[in-house]
Coordinates of C-alpha atoms (C1' of nucleotides) in Angstrom, one line a residue:
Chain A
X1 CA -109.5 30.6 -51.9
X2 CA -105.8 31.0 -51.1
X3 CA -103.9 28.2 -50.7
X4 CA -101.8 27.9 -47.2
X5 CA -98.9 29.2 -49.5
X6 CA -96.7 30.1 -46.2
X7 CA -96.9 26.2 -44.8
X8 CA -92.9 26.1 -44.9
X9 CA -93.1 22.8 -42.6
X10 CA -90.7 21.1 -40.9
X11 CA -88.0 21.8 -43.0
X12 CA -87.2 25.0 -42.1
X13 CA -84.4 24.8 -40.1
X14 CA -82.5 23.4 -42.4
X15 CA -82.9 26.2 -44.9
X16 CA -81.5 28.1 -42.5
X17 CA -78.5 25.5 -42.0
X18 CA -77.3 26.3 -45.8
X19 CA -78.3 29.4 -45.9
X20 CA -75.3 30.1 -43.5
X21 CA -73.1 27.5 -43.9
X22 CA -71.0 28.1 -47.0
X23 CA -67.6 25.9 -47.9
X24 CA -65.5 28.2 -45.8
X25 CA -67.8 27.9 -42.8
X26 CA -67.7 23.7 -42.9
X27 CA -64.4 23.2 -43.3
X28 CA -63.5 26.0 -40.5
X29 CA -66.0 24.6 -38.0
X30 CA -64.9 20.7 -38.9
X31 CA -60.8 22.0 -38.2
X32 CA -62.3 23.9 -35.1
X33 CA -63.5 20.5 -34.3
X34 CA -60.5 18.8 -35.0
X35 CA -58.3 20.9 -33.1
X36 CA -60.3 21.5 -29.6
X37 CA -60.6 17.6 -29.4
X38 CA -56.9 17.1 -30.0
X39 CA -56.5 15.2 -33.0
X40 CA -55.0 18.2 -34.5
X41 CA -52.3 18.9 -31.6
X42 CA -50.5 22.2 -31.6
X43 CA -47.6 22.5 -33.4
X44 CA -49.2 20.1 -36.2
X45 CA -48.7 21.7 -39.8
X46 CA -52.1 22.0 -41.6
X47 CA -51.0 21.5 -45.4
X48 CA -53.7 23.3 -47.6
X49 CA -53.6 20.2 -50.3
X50 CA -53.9 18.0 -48.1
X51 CA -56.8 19.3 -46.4
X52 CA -58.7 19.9 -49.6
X53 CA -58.4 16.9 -50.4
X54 CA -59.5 14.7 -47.4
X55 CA -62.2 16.8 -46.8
X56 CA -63.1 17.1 -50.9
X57 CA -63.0 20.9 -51.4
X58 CA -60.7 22.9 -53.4
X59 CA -57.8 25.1 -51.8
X60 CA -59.6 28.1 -51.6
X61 CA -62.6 27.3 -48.7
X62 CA -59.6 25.5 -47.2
X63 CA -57.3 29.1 -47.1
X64 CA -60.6 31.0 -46.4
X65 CA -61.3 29.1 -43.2
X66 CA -57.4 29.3 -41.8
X67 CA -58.1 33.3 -41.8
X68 CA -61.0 32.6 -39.4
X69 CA -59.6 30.4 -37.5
X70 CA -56.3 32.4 -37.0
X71 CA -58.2 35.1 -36.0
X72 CA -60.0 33.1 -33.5
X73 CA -56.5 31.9 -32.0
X74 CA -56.4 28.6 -32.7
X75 CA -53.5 28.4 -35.5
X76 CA -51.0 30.7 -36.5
X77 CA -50.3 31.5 -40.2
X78 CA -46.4 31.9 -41.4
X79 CA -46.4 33.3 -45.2
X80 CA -45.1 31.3 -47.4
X81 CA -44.7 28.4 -44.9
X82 CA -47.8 27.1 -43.9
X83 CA -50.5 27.0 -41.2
X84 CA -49.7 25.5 -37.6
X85 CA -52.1 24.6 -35.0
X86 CA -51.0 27.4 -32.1
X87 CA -48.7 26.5 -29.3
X88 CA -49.3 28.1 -26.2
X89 CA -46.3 28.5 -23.5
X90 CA -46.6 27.9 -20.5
X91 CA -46.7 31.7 -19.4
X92 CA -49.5 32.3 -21.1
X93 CA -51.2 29.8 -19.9
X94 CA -51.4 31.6 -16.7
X95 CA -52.0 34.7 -18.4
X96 CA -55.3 33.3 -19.8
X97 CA -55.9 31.9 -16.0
X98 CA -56.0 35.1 -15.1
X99 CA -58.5 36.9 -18.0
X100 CA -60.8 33.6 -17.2
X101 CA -61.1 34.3 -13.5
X102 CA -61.8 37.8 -14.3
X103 CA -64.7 36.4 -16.3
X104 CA -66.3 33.3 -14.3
X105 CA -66.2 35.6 -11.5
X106 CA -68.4 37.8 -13.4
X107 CA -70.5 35.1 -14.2
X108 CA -71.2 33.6 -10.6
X109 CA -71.9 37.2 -9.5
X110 CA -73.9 37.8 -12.8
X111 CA -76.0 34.8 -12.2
X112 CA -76.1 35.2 -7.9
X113 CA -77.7 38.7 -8.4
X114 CA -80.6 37.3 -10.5
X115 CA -81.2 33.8 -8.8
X116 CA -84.7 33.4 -10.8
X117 CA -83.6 34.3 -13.9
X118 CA -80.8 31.9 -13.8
X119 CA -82.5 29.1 -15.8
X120 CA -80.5 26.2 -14.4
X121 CA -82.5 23.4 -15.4
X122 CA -80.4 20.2 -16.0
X123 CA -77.6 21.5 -14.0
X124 CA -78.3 18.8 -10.8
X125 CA -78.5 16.4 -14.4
X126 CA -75.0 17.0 -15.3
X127 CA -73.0 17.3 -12.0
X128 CA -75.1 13.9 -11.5
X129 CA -73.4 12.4 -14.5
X130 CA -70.2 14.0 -14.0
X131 CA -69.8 12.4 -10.7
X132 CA -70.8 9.2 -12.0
X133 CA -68.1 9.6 -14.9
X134 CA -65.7 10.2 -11.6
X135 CA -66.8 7.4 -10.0
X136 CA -66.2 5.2 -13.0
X137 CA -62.7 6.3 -13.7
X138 CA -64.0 7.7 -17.3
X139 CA -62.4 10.5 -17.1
X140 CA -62.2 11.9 -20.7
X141 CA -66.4 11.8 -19.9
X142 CA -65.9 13.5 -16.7
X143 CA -63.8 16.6 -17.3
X144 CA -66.2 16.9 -20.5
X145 CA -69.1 17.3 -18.5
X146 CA -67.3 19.6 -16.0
X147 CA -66.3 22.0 -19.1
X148 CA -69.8 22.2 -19.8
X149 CA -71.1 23.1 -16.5
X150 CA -68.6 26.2 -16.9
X151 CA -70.2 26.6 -20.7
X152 CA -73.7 26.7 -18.9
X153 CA -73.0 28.7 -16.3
X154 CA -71.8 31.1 -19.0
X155 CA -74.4 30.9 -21.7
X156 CA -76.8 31.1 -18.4
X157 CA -75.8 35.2 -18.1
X158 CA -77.5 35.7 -21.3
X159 CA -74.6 38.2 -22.6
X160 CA -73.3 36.9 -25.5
X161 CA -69.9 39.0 -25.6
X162 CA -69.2 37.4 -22.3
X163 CA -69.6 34.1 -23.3
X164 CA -68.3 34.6 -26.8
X165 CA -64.6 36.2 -24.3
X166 CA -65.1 32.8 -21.9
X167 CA -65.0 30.4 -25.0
X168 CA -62.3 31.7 -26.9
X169 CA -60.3 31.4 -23.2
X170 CA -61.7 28.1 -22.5
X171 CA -60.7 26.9 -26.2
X172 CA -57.1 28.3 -26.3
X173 CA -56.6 26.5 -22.9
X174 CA -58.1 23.3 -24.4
X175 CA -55.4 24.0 -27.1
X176 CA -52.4 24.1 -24.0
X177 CA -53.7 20.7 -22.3
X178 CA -53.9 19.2 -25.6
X179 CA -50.1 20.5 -26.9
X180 CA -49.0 19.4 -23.2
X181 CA -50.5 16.0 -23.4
X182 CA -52.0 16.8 -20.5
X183 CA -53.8 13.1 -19.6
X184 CA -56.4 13.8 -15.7
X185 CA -55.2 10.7 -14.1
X186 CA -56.4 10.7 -10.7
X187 CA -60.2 10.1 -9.7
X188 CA -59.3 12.7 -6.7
X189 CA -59.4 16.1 -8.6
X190 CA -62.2 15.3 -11.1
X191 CA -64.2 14.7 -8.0
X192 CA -63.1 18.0 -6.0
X193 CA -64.2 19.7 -9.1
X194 CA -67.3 17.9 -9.2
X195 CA -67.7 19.2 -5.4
X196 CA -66.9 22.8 -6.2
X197 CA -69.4 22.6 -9.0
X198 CA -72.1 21.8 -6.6
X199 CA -71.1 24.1 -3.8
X200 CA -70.4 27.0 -6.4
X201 CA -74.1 26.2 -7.9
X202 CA -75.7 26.1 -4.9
X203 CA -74.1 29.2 -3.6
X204 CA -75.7 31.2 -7.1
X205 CA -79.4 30.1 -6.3
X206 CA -78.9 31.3 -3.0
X207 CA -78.0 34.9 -4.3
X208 CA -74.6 34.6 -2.7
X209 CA -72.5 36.5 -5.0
X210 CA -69.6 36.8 -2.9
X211 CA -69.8 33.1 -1.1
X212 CA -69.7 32.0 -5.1
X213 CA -67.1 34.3 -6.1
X214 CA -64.7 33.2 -3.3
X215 CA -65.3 29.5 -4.5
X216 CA -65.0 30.3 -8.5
X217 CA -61.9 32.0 -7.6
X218 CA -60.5 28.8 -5.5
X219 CA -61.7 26.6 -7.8
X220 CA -60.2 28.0 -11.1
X221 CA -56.9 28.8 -9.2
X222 CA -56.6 25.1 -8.2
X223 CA -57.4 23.9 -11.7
X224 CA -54.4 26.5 -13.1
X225 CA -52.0 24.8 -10.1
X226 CA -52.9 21.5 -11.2
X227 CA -52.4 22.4 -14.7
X228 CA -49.0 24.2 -14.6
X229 CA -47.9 21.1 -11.3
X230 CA -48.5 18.5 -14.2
X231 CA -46.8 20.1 -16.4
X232 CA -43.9 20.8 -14.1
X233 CA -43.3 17.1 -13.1
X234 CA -43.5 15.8 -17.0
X235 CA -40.5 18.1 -17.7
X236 CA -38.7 17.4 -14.2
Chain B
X23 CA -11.8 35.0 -43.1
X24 CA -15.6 34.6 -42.5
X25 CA -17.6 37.4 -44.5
X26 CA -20.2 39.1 -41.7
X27 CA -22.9 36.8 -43.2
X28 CA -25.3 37.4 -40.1
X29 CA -25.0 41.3 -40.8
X30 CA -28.7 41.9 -41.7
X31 CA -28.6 45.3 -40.4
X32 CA -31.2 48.0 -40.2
X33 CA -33.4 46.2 -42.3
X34 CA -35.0 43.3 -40.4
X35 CA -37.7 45.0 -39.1
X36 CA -38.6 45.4 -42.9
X37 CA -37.9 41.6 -43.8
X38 CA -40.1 40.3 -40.6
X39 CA -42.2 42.7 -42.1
X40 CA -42.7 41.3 -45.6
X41 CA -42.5 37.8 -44.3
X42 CA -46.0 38.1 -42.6
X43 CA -47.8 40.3 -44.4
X44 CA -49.7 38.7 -47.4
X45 CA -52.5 40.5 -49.4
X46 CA -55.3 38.8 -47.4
X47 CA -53.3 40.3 -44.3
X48 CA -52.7 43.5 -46.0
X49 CA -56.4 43.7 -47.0
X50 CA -57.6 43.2 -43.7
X51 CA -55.7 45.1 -41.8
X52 CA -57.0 48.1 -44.0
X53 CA -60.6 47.3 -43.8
X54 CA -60.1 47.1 -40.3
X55 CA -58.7 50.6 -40.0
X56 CA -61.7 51.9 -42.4
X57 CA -64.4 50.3 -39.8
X58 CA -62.6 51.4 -37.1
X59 CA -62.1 55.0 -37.5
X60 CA -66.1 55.1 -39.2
X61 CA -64.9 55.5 -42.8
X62 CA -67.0 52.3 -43.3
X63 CA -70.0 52.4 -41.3
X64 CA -71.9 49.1 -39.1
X65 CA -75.0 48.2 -42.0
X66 CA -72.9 49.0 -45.1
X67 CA -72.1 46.4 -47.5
X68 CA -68.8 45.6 -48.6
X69 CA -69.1 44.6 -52.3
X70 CA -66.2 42.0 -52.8
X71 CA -65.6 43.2 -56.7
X72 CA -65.7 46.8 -55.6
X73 CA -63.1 46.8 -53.1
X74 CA -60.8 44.5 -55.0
X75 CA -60.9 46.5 -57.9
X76 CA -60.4 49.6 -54.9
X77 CA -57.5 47.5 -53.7
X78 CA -56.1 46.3 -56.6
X79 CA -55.9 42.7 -56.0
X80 CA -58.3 40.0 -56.9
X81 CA -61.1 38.5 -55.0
X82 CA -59.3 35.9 -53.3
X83 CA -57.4 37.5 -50.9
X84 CA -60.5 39.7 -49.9
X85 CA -62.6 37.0 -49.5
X86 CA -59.9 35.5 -46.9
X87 CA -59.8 38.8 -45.2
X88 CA -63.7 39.1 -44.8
X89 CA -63.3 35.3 -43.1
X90 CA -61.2 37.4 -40.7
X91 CA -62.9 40.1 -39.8
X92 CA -65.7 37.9 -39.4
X93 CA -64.2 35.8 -36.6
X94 CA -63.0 39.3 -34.9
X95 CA -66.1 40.5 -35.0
X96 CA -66.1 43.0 -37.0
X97 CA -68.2 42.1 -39.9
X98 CA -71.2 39.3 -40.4
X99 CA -71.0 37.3 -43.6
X100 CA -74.4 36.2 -45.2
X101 CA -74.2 33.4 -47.5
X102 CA -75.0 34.2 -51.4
X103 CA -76.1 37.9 -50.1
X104 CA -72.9 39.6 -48.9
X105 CA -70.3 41.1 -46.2
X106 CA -71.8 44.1 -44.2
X107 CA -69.9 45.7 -41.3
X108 CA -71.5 44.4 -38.3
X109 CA -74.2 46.0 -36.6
X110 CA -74.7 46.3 -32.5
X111 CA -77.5 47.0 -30.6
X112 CA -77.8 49.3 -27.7
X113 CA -78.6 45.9 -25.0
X114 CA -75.3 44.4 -27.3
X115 CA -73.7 47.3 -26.3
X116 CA -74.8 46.9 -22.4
X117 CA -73.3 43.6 -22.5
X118 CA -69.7 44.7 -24.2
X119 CA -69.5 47.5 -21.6
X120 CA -70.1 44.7 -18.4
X121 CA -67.6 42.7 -19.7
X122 CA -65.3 45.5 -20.2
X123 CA -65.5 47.1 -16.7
X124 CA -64.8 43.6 -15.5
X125 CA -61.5 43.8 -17.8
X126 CA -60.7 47.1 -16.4
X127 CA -61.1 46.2 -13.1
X128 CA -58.8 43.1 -13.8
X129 CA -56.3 45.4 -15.4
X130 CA -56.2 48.1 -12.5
X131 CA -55.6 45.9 -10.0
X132 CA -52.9 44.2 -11.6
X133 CA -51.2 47.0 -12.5
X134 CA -51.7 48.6 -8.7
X135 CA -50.3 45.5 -7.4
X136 CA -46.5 45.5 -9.0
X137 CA -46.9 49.1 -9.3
X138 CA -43.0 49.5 -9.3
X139 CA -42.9 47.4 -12.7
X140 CA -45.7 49.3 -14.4
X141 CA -43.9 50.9 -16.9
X142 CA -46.3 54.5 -16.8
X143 CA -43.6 56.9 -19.1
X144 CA -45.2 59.2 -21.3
X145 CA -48.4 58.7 -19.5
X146 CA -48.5 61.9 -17.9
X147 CA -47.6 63.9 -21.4
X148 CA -51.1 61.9 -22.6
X149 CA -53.2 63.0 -20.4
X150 CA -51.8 66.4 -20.6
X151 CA -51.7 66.3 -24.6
X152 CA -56.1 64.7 -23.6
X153 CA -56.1 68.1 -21.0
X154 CA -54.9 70.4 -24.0
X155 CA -57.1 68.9 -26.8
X156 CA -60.0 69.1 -24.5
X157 CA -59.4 73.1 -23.4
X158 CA -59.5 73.7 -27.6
X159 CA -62.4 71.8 -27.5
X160 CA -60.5 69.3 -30.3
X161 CA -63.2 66.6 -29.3
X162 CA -61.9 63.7 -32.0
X163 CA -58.8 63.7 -31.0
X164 CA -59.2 64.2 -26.6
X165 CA -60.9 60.7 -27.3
X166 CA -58.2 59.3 -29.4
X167 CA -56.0 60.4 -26.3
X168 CA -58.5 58.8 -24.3
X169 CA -58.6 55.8 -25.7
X170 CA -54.7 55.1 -25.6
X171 CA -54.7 55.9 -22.0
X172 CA -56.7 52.6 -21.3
X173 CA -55.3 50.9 -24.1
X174 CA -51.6 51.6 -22.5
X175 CA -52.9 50.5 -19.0
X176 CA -54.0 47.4 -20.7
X177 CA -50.7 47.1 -22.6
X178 CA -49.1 47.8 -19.3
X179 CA -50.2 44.9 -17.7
X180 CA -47.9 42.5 -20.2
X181 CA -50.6 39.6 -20.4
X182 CA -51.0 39.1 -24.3
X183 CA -54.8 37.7 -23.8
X184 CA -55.4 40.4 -21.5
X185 CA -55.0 43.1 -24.1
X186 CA -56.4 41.1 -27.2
X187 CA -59.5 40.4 -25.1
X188 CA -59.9 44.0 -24.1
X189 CA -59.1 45.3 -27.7
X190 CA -61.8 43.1 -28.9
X191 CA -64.5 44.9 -26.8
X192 CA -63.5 48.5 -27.2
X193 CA -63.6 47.8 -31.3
X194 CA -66.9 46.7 -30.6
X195 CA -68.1 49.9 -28.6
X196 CA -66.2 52.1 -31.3
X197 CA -68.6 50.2 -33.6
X198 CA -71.4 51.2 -32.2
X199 CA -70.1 54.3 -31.4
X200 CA -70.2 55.0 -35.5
X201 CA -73.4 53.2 -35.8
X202 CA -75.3 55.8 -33.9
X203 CA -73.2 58.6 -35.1
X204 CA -72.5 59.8 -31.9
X205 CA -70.5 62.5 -31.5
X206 CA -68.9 64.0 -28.2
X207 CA -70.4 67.4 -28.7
X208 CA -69.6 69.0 -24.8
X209 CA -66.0 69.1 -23.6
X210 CA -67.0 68.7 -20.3
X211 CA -67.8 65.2 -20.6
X212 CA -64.0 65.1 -22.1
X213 CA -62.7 66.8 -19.1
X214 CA -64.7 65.0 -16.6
X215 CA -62.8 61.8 -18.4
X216 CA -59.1 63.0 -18.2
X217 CA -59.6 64.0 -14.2
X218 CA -61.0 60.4 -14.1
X219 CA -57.6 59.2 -15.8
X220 CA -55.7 61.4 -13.4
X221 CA -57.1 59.8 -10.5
X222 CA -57.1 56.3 -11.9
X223 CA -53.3 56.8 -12.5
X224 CA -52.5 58.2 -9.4
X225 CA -54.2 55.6 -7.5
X226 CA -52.2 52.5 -9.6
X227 CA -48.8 54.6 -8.7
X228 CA -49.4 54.4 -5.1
X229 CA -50.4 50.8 -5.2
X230 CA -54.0 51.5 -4.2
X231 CA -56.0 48.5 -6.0
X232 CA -59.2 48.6 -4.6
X233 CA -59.6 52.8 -4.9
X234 CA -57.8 52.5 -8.4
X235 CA -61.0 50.0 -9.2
X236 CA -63.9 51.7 -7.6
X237 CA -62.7 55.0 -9.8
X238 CA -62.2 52.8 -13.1
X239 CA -65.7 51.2 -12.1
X240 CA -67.4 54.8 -12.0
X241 CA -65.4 56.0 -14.8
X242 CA -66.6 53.1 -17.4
X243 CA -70.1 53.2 -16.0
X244 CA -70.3 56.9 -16.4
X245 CA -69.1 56.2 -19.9
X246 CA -71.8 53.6 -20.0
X247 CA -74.7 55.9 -19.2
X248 CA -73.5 59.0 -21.4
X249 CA -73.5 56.7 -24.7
X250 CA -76.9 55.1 -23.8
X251 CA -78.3 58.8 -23.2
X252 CA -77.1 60.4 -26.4
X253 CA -78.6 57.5 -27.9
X254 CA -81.8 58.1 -26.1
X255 CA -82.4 61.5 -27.0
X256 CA -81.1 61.2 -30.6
X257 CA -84.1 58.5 -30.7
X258 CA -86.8 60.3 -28.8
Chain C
dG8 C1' -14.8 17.4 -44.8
dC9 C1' -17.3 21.7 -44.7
dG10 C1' -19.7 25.1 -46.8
dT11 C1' -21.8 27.1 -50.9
dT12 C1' -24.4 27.0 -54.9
dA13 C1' -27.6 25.2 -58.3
dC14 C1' -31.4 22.8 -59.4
dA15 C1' -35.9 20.2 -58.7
dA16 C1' -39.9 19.2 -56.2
dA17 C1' -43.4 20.7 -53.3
dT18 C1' -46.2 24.1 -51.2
dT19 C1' -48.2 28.5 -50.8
dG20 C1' -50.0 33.0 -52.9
dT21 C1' -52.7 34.9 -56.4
dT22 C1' -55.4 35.3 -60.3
dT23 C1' -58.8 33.9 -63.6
dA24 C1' -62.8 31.4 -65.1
dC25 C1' -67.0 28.9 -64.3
dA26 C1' -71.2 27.6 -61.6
dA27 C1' -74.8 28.7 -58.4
dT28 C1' -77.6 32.0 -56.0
dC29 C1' -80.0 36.1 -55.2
dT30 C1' -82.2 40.8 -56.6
dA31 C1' -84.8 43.7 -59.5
dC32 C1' -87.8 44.6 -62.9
dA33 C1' -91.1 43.7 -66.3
dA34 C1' -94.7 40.9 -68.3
dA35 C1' -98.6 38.1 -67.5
dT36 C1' -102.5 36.4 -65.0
dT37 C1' -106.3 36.7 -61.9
Chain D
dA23 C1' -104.8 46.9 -59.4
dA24 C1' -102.4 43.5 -57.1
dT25 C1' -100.0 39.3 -57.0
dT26 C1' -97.4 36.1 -59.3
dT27 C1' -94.0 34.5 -62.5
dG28 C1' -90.2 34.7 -65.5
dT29 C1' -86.1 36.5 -67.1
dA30 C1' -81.9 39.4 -67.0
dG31 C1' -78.3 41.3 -64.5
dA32 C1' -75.3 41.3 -60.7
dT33 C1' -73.0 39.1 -56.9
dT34 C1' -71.3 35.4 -54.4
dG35 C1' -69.4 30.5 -54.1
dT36 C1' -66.2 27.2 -55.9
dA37 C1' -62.7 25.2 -58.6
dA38 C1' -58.8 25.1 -61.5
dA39 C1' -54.7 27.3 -63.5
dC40 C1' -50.6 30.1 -63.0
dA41 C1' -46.8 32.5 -60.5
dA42 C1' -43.7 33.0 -56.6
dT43 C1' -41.5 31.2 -52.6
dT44 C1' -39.5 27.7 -49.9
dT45 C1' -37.3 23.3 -48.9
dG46 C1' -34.5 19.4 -49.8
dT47 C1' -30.8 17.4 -52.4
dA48 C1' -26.9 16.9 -55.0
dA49 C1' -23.0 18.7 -57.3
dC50 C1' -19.2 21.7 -56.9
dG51 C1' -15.3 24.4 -55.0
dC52 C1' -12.4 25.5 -51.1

DNA sequence: GCGTTACAAATTGTTTACAATCTACAAATT
DNA sequence: AATTTGTAGATTGTAAACAATTTGTAACGC
């Protein structure tokens, strides 16, 4: 009689949760955390001590996760100085623009040449919410939900490189708003992007590659004008 | 009489030099170059102890660097079992390659488009130094030659992201490249690649975007196919 | 008063030591 | 004989101690 030795219940996942997640991997996904919602803004000095501290860890998980998240982008590391959240100039801003419209292009087309593939369930869901966000004046909610239609749309393609490229973009422009205090004021361009979202999602289930590209391409250009015109008139 | 304190003459390079590179960043950089040209191949372990002892530094700093290569991509880190150079699968290696002909496309165009401030010297003597290497059949380093072509055109283009994105995927495809232990064994596949380069180049001189990205297009999918075929009939 | 130098505090870089986890192999049990 | 269990060895994760560099400050000379 064996016993049901491979039962394993509900717990499993968890296992699998610290199996992976080591020190290094907290402390780096926590900062990751801190720094895409703003609370760490660019330029901010991330003092090893310090961290260890508040987050109760010694110095060396702390120094282990500034390597990954330097090589992700998101601070830069000066020897002997310390670790700052990255600043990103206004130039290359655009340049990201630019790598990003490469990339939702590819998406839209991606996802308009395999309409039935394209699991989109909960996408009518989200612009629904989105657009009541707009219509409340939450905007913080609103442009949340808007960066994760872009996020679905991407993780939608199945490729993981692709959406691994789009996150690190998305992130390091996250980063510029953040560093330029960049605060969506008006009701009017949170709903226009609410209205590409739904024309661009529409066009994909209807195979319309091109139609969607056109709009993906509009649509992320607008966003980079409104970005960089923001930014403009708070220096002016 | 004001000594020339700001002298600091041939030597700053040097200085700038020290300043930023620590022994994580040191180690690193190295393991990098060992993955990269298949001295360490995708599956192998990299024993922390081992290579410190190799390296002649402690554990520390290659620990940090491990957290780095991680985050690029270039090894997976499994808690409590060990580093390994990261592995890639042939549908992995699909997806790289779509998001790298959408790169390539991106890059082309730019480059067709301001043609006059594409900086192109030395590009001809590459392609003739690819030619050359390709008529002795020296098929390591025609590729090499190969491979700085596109990395220049990327380079060319100025946008930072641009290039780091792209980077980031050909590593990967050089990866798996190693992994499968492919070898360019005909030159004609070589030669088929530098009259692609020709044409590529000619067509960004004379400001001709979209025939510069149909070529690139055929040229990466051709790449595309011939990988996916050696691996093929090594596997059958 | 200005600039330089010397010193002290703080921070980072590195190493060493300790704790926890995993792998492998052998003994024991069924 | 096969499976399980236990133990030894090795490897990784973490923390603490030590060394080197930088920064701020104050004293000193011009």
């Amino acid at each position: 009689m064996t016993r049901q030795i491979s039962a394993v219940p509900e717990s499993e996942i968890s296992i699998r949760h610290l199996q992976s997640h080591s020190l290094p991997t907290l402390v780096q996904q926590q900062l990751e955390n801190l720094i895409l919602d703003g609370t760490l803004v660019p330029g901010n000095k991330l003092a090893e001590i310090a961290l260890a501290d508040r987050l109760g860890v010694s110095r060396g998980p702390v120094r282990e996760a500034f390597r990954g998240l330097a090589a992700k982008g998101l601070v830069r590391v000066e020897k002997n100085r310390g670790v700052y959240v990255r600043t990103i100039t206004p130039e290359e801003a655009d340049e990201i623009y630019e790598v990003r419209l490469a990339l939702e292009n590819l998406i839209v087309r991606k996802l308009a040449a395999s309409p039935v593939a394209f699991d989109d369930s909960g996408m009518d869901g989200l612009l629904a919410t989105a657009a009541r966000f707009a219509e409340k004046g939450d905007f913080a909610n609103c442009h949340r939900c808007n960066m994760e239609f872009h996020d679905r749309l991407a993780a939608a393609t199945g490729n993981r490189t692709l959406v691994d490229s789009y996150r690190r973009l998305v992130n390091e422009l996250s980063l510029f708003r953040h560093q330029a205090h960049v605060k969506v004021r008006d009701a009017s361009s949170l709903k226009a992007s609410v209205a590409d979202h739904r024309a661009i999602l529409a066009a994909v289930r209807k195979g319309e590659g091109a139609l969607a590209s056109r709009l993906i391409q509009r649509h992320i250009e607008a966003s980079r004008k409104r970005l960089q015109k923001l930014l403009g008139d708070q220096e002016g």
